[in-house]
mmCIF file of C-alpha atoms in Angstrom:
data_model
loop_
_atom_site.group_PDB
_atom_site.id
_atom_site.type_symbol
_atom_site.label_atom_id
_atom_site.label_comp_id
_atom_site.label_asym_id
_atom_site.label_seq_id
_atom_site.Cartn_x
_atom_site.Cartn_y
_atom_site.Cartn_z
ATOM 1 C CA MET G 1 -40.573 19.659 49.688
ATOM 2 C CA THR G 2 -38.649 22.316 47.814
ATOM 3 C CA SER G 3 -36.589 22.513 44.681
ATOM 4 C CA PRO G 4 -33.571 24.609 43.742
ATOM 5 C CA THR G 5 -34.295 28.056 42.417
ATOM 6 C CA PRO G 6 -34.970 27.594 38.689
ATOM 7 C CA ALA G 7 -31.983 28.780 36.702
ATOM 8 C CA PRO G 8 -32.845 31.501 34.166
ATOM 9 C CA ARG G 9 -32.984 29.960 30.701
ATOM 10 C CA GLY G 10 -32.857 31.296 27.142
ATOM 11 C CA GLY G 11 -30.102 33.881 27.500
ATOM 12 C CA VAL G 12 -30.705 35.891 24.317
ATOM 13 C CA ALA G 13 -34.491 35.667 24.552
ATOM 14 C CA ARG G 14 -34.348 36.694 28.214
ATOM 15 C CA VAL G 15 -32.241 39.755 27.408
ATOM 16 C CA CYS G 16 -34.708 40.721 24.677
ATOM 17 C CA ARG G 17 -37.592 40.452 27.117
ATOM 18 C CA TYR G 18 -35.766 42.684 29.598
ATOM 19 C CA LEU G 19 -35.134 45.236 26.834
ATOM 20 C CA TYR G 20 -38.826 45.887 26.303
ATOM 21 C CA ARG G 21 -40.293 44.936 29.678
ATOM 22 C CA VAL G 22 -38.093 47.181 31.820
ATOM 23 C CA PRO G 23 -39.131 50.362 29.939
ATOM 24 C CA LEU G 24 -42.780 49.252 30.109
ATOM 25 C CA LEU G 25 -42.424 48.655 33.844
ATOM 26 C CA LEU G 26 -40.914 52.097 34.392
ATOM 27 C CA VAL G 27 -43.746 53.769 32.476
ATOM 28 C CA HIS G 28 -46.305 51.717 34.392
ATOM 29 C CA ILE G 29 -44.814 52.811 37.715
ATOM 30 C CA LEU G 30 -43.721 56.382 37.019
ATOM 31 C CA VAL G 31 -46.607 57.489 34.784
ATOM 32 C CA PHE G 32 -49.642 55.335 35.434
ATOM 33 C CA LEU G 33 -49.211 54.661 39.158
ATOM 34 C CA PRO G 34 -49.553 58.352 40.148
ATOM 35 C CA LEU G 35 -52.699 58.536 38.006
ATOM 36 C CA ILE G 36 -54.053 55.438 39.741
ATOM 37 C CA LEU G 37 -53.442 56.988 43.155
ATOM 38 C CA ILE G 38 -55.303 60.113 42.070
ATOM 39 C CA GLY G 39 -58.131 57.925 40.817
ATOM 40 C CA MET G 40 -58.434 56.368 44.274
ATOM 41 C CA LEU G 41 -58.981 59.731 45.974
ATOM 42 C CA ARG G 42 -62.348 61.097 46.992
ATOM 43 C CA PRO G 43 -64.825 61.870 45.580
ATOM 44 C CA TRP G 44 -64.265 60.099 42.260
ATOM 45 C CA GLY G 45 -62.616 57.084 43.834
ATOM 46 C CA GLU G 46 -65.909 56.264 45.557
ATOM 47 C CA LEU G 47 -68.100 56.554 42.466
ATOM 48 C CA ARG G 48 -69.878 53.301 41.647
ATOM 49 C CA VAL G 49 -68.925 51.483 38.443
ATOM 50 C CA GLY G 50 -71.148 48.436 38.335
ATOM 51 C CA GLU G 51 -70.570 46.394 41.485
ATOM 52 C CA ALA G 52 -67.301 48.148 42.394
ATOM 53 C CA THR G 53 -66.028 51.669 42.978
ATOM 54 C CA PHE G 54 -63.996 53.601 40.432
ATOM 55 C CA GLY G 55 -61.036 53.425 42.815
ATOM 56 C CA ALA G 56 -61.249 49.630 42.909
ATOM 57 C CA LYS G 57 -61.531 49.444 39.130
ATOM 58 C CA VAL G 58 -58.366 51.453 38.545
ATOM 59 C CA VAL G 59 -56.481 49.204 40.990
ATOM 60 C CA ASN G 60 -57.756 46.154 39.072
ATOM 61 C CA TRP G 61 -56.522 47.705 35.829
ATOM 62 C CA TRP G 62 -53.094 48.681 37.170
ATOM 63 C CA GLN G 63 -52.400 45.315 38.764
ATOM 64 C CA GLY G 64 -53.574 43.529 35.620
ATOM 65 C CA GLY G 65 -51.245 45.721 33.570
ATOM 66 C CA LEU G 66 -48.335 44.918 35.876
ATOM 67 C CA MET G 67 -48.942 41.202 35.440
ATOM 68 C CA TRP G 68 -49.180 41.625 31.655
ATOM 69 C CA ILE G 69 -45.754 43.295 31.654
ATOM 70 C CA PHE G 70 -44.404 40.260 33.526
ATOM 71 C CA GLY G 71 -45.840 38.037 30.807
ATOM 72 C CA PHE G 72 -48.782 36.578 32.710
ATOM 73 C CA ARG G 73 -51.839 36.060 30.522
ATOM 74 C CA LEU G 74 -54.700 36.048 33.002
ATOM 75 C CA VAL G 75 -57.705 33.783 32.593
ATOM 76 C CA GLN G 76 -60.614 34.170 35.010
ATOM 77 C CA ILE G 77 -62.701 31.048 35.570
ATOM 78 C CA GLY G 78 -65.838 31.568 37.627
ATOM 79 C CA ARG G 79 -66.860 34.865 39.176
ATOM 80 C CA PRO G 80 -65.841 36.535 42.436
ATOM 81 C CA LEU G 81 -68.724 37.196 44.793
ATOM 82 C CA PRO G 82 -69.640 40.848 45.396
ATOM 83 C CA GLY G 83 -69.817 42.482 48.807
ATOM 84 C CA ALA G 84 -68.358 41.093 52.015
ATOM 85 C CA VAL G 85 -66.507 37.861 51.260
ATOM 86 C CA LEU G 86 -63.574 35.986 52.736
ATOM 87 C CA PHE G 87 -61.483 34.894 49.742
ATOM 88 C CA VAL G 88 -59.037 32.054 50.475
ATOM 89 C CA ALA G 89 -56.355 30.997 47.981
ATOM 90 C CA ASN G 90 -53.330 28.748 47.628
ATOM 91 C CA HIS G 91 -50.074 30.654 48.077
ATOM 92 C CA VAL G 92 -47.298 30.406 45.494
ATOM 93 C CA SER G 93 -45.540 33.790 45.294
ATOM 94 C CA TRP G 94 -45.845 37.552 45.779
ATOM 95 C CA VAL G 95 -47.477 37.480 42.340
ATOM 96 C CA ASP G 96 -50.605 35.968 43.926
ATOM 97 C CA ILE G 97 -51.621 39.258 45.532
ATOM 98 C CA CYS G 98 -51.214 41.213 42.309
ATOM 99 C CA ILE G 99 -53.209 38.678 40.308
ATOM 100 C CA LEU G 100 -56.052 38.580 42.821
ATOM 101 C CA HIS G 101 -56.113 42.382 42.978
ATOM 102 C CA SER G 102 -56.438 42.445 39.195
ATOM 103 C CA GLN G 103 -59.700 40.515 39.551
ATOM 104 C CA ARG G 104 -61.327 41.929 42.688
ATOM 105 C CA MET G 105 -60.468 44.571 45.283
ATOM 106 C CA MET G 106 -59.791 42.978 48.654
ATOM 107 C CA GLY G 107 -57.698 43.707 51.708
ATOM 108 C CA PHE G 108 -55.128 40.946 52.230
ATOM 109 C CA VAL G 109 -53.727 39.479 55.395
ATOM 110 C CA ALA G 110 -49.979 39.353 54.757
ATOM 111 C CA LYS G 111 -46.756 38.900 56.695
ATOM 112 C CA ARG G 112 -45.305 42.131 58.032
ATOM 113 C CA GLU G 113 -42.079 41.672 56.039
ATOM 114 C CA ILE G 114 -43.969 42.463 52.826
ATOM 115 C CA ALA G 115 -44.364 46.056 53.980
ATOM 116 C CA SER G 116 -40.606 46.552 53.424
ATOM 117 C CA TRP G 117 -40.525 45.062 49.899
ATOM 118 C CA PRO G 118 -39.899 47.553 47.078
ATOM 119 C CA LEU G 119 -43.055 48.629 45.230
ATOM 120 C CA VAL G 120 -45.162 45.637 46.304
ATOM 121 C CA GLY G 121 -44.981 46.591 49.986
ATOM 122 C CA TRP G 122 -45.837 50.204 49.221
ATOM 123 C CA LEU G 123 -48.799 49.132 47.106
ATOM 124 C CA ALA G 124 -49.932 46.629 49.721
ATOM 125 C CA ALA G 125 -50.045 49.306 52.399
ATOM 126 C CA ARG G 126 -52.368 51.350 50.192
ATOM 127 C CA GLY G 127 -54.476 48.360 49.232
ATOM 128 C CA GLN G 128 -56.112 47.781 52.629
ATOM 129 C CA THR G 129 -53.541 45.114 53.582
ATOM 130 C CA ILE G 130 -53.670 43.828 57.149
ATOM 131 C CA PHE G 131 -50.090 43.090 58.227
ATOM 132 C CA HIS G 132 -49.410 40.226 60.629
ATOM 133 C CA GLN G 133 -46.271 39.377 62.597
ATOM 134 C CA ARG G 134 -45.907 35.618 62.100
ATOM 135 C CA GLY G 135 -45.516 33.606 65.278
ATOM 136 C CA ASN G 136 -46.997 36.394 67.398
ATOM 137 C CA THR G 137 -50.276 35.290 69.000
ATOM 138 C CA GLU G 138 -51.157 38.822 70.082
ATOM 139 C CA SER G 139 -50.644 40.093 66.519
ATOM 140 C CA LEU G 140 -52.911 37.352 65.158
ATOM 141 C CA GLY G 141 -55.640 38.300 67.614
ATOM 142 C CA GLY G 142 -55.515 41.884 66.377
ATOM 143 C CA VAL G 143 -55.582 40.717 62.765
ATOM 144 C CA MET G 144 -58.670 38.609 63.425
ATOM 145 C CA GLN G 145 -60.450 41.617 64.901
ATOM 146 C CA VAL G 146 -59.575 43.845 61.942
ATOM 147 C CA MET G 147 -60.737 41.128 59.539
ATOM 148 C CA ALA G 148 -64.090 40.854 61.292
ATOM 149 C CA ASP G 149 -64.497 44.639 61.310
ATOM 150 C CA ARG G 150 -63.758 44.859 57.571
ATOM 151 C CA LEU G 151 -66.246 42.102 56.782
ATOM 152 C CA ARG G 152 -68.952 43.774 58.885
ATOM 153 C CA GLU G 153 -68.340 46.958 56.892
ATOM 154 C CA GLY G 154 -69.184 45.037 53.720
ATOM 155 C CA LYS G 155 -65.592 44.808 52.469
ATOM 156 C CA ALA G 156 -63.786 41.780 51.062
ATOM 157 C CA VAL G 157 -60.764 40.217 52.754
ATOM 158 C CA GLY G 158 -58.263 37.853 51.121
ATOM 159 C CA VAL G 159 -56.105 35.333 52.980
ATOM 160 C CA PHE G 160 -53.624 32.562 52.235
ATOM 161 C CA PRO G 161 -54.548 29.941 54.859
ATOM 162 C CA GLU G 162 -51.325 27.958 54.316
ATOM 163 C CA GLY G 163 -49.541 30.797 56.082
ATOM 164 C CA ARG G 164 -46.507 30.702 53.784
ATOM 165 C CA THR G 165 -45.320 29.698 50.325
ATOM 166 C CA ARG G 166 -44.085 26.136 49.789
ATOM 167 C CA GLY G 167 -41.989 26.177 46.632
ATOM 168 C CA GLY G 168 -44.993 25.523 44.402
ATOM 169 C CA HIS G 169 -44.942 21.735 44.854
ATOM 170 C CA GLU G 170 -48.004 21.297 47.017
ATOM 171 C CA VAL G 171 -50.882 22.967 48.801
ATOM 172 C CA GLY G 172 -50.185 22.815 52.513
ATOM 173 C CA PRO G 173 -52.744 22.405 55.290
ATOM 174 C CA PHE G 174 -55.079 25.338 55.860
ATOM 175 C CA HIS G 175 -54.977 26.950 59.305
ATOM 176 C CA ALA G 176 -58.554 26.875 60.571
ATOM 177 C CA ARG G 177 -58.303 29.842 62.915
ATOM 178 C CA ILE G 178 -58.131 32.332 60.040
ATOM 179 C CA PHE G 179 -61.680 31.280 59.072
ATOM 180 C CA GLN G 180 -63.099 32.405 62.423
ATOM 181 C CA ALA G 181 -63.790 35.912 61.105
ATOM 182 C CA ALA G 182 -66.172 34.486 58.497
ATOM 183 C CA VAL G 183 -67.906 32.309 61.087
ATOM 184 C CA GLU G 184 -68.355 35.261 63.467
ATOM 185 C CA THR G 185 -69.687 37.636 60.823
ATOM 186 C CA GLY G 186 -71.684 35.105 58.808
ATOM 187 C CA VAL G 187 -70.123 36.045 55.459
ATOM 188 C CA PRO G 188 -69.431 33.468 52.736
ATOM 189 C CA VAL G 189 -66.005 31.966 52.094
ATOM 190 C CA GLN G 190 -64.981 31.708 48.432
ATOM 191 C CA PRO G 191 -62.013 29.438 47.638
ATOM 192 C CA VAL G 192 -59.734 30.623 44.816
ATOM 193 C CA ALA G 193 -57.288 28.355 42.978
ATOM 194 C CA LEU G 194 -54.249 30.038 41.405
ATOM 195 C CA VAL G 195 -52.790 27.909 38.613
ATOM 196 C CA TYR G 196 -49.653 29.015 36.744
ATOM 197 C CA GLY G 197 -48.841 27.539 33.347
ATOM 198 C CA VAL G 198 -50.616 24.546 31.819
ATOM 199 C CA ARG G 199 -52.145 22.437 34.596
ATOM 200 C CA GLY G 200 -49.833 24.124 37.070
ATOM 201 C CA ASP G 201 -46.562 23.205 35.355
ATOM 202 C CA ALA G 202 -45.143 26.653 36.184
ATOM 203 C CA GLN G 203 -45.972 26.687 39.924
ATOM 204 C CA THR G 204 -42.342 25.974 40.872
ATOM 205 C CA ILE G 205 -41.052 28.573 38.404
ATOM 206 C CA VAL G 206 -43.230 31.331 39.837
ATOM 207 C CA ALA G 207 -42.543 30.329 43.445
ATOM 208 C CA PHE G 208 -39.613 31.519 45.526
ATOM 209 C CA GLY G 209 -36.669 29.158 45.427
ATOM 210 C CA PRO G 210 -34.751 28.309 48.632
ATOM 211 C CA GLY G 211 -32.924 31.418 49.756
ATOM 212 C CA GLU G 212 -34.255 33.488 46.857
ATOM 213 C CA SER G 213 -34.990 37.079 47.864
ATOM 214 C CA PHE G 214 -37.976 39.078 46.712
ATOM 215 C CA PHE G 215 -35.767 41.214 44.462
ATOM 216 C CA ALA G 216 -34.128 38.159 42.854
ATOM 217 C CA ASN G 217 -37.513 36.543 42.241
ATOM 218 C CA PHE G 218 -38.889 39.810 40.853
ATOM 219 C CA LEU G 219 -36.038 40.121 38.337
ATOM 220 C CA ARG G 220 -36.150 36.462 37.371
ATOM 221 C CA LEU G 221 -39.890 36.526 36.676
ATOM 222 C CA LEU G 222 -39.560 39.763 34.715
ATOM 223 C CA GLY G 223 -37.409 37.875 32.196
ATOM 224 C CA GLU G 224 -39.528 34.722 31.994
ATOM 225 C CA PRO G 225 -41.479 33.743 28.854
ATOM 226 C CA ALA G 226 -45.151 34.673 28.701
ATOM 227 C CA ARG G 227 -47.371 32.078 30.350
ATOM 228 C CA ARG G 228 -50.963 31.438 31.309
ATOM 229 C CA ALA G 229 -52.195 32.226 34.826
ATOM 230 C CA GLU G 230 -55.627 30.918 35.751
ATOM 231 C CA VAL G 231 -57.737 32.356 38.567
ATOM 232 C CA HIS G 232 -60.461 29.881 39.521
ATOM 233 C CA PHE G 233 -63.218 31.430 41.646
ATOM 234 C CA LEU G 234 -64.844 28.323 43.083
ATOM 235 C CA ALA G 235 -68.219 27.560 44.633
ATOM 236 C CA PRO G 236 -68.614 29.598 47.831
ATOM 237 C CA ILE G 237 -69.145 28.084 51.255
ATOM 238 C CA GLY G 238 -71.731 29.669 53.534
ATOM 239 C CA ALA G 239 -70.435 30.308 57.042
ATOM 240 C CA GLN G 240 -73.351 28.260 58.385
ATOM 241 C CA ASP G 241 -73.222 25.503 55.738
ATOM 242 C CA LEU G 242 -70.632 23.440 57.590
ATOM 243 C CA GLU G 243 -69.934 22.781 61.244
ATOM 244 C CA GLY G 244 -67.143 25.021 62.423
ATOM 245 C CA ARG G 245 -64.104 26.698 60.984
ATOM 246 C CA ARG G 246 -62.049 23.493 60.684
ATOM 247 C CA ARG G 247 -64.575 21.886 58.349
ATOM 248 C CA ILE G 248 -64.747 25.078 56.274
ATOM 249 C CA ALA G 249 -60.931 25.119 56.045
ATOM 250 C CA GLU G 250 -60.785 21.475 54.933
ATOM 251 C CA THR G 251 -63.514 21.945 52.325
ATOM 252 C CA SER G 252 -61.881 25.101 50.946
ATOM 253 C CA ARG G 253 -58.549 23.331 50.547
ATOM 254 C CA ALA G 254 -60.163 20.291 48.917
ATOM 255 C CA ARG G 255 -61.918 22.459 46.325
ATOM 256 C CA ILE G 256 -58.717 24.332 45.492
ATOM 257 C CA VAL G 257 -56.692 21.126 45.115
ATOM 258 C CA ALA G 258 -59.406 19.636 42.883
ATOM 259 C CA ALA G 259 -59.461 22.736 40.663
ATOM 260 C CA MET G 260 -55.669 22.699 40.338
ATOM 261 C CA SER G 261 -55.645 19.063 39.247
ATOM 262 C CA THR G 262 -58.255 19.622 36.523
ATOM 263 C CA GLY G 263 -57.323 23.171 35.447
#
């Protein structure tokens, strides 16, 4: 089920938001982004800052700043697990990746088209993203191998098991195969619920509308009013706690849906 692309509202207020957000965005990209990239370089990028590296921390800060410029007021509920974890989340928009990266460094599995998106694609390529050609079985096999290798190295991987966005109306079925990497490596799966607005009333606003391009969605969201964005890190599921990847997928989805209905 989809809905028409939400029409931009509040003409004067929207123009005012563009007037201060566009300059902030340019400064964030042209001034702070180069500094972030330097901060990710060796040796200082690998220095430990608590449970994360300095390089990961500066990525968290930059992505959080980007979301603040877009008007998202982030609220973390629960805590992300440290170390090797398979994070699985509901998929609403390109914003999801930025918000999750503001909370925890992880390499995402994402469709190959994202690599060509302005700014976001460039950042994704430098954020350990694993690109997948949808509908290509051979590509998926390679992705699964890279995921398992990353997890064995002690790194975190993030996936959207729905496989695509759905207009923000519902959480689709979770594809069980993507959970195989966690089963093979024995790492925990942590479901993450992304809730936009009050009790999810802004899911359809944040989501892509039918036929809406990345650039159109980017510009529309840049002019939207400030709103709450909740990141619920839910109870993890041990790879051996349930029988098989399908049961893990079903349980992960159920926990996310429950969190969205009570958030």
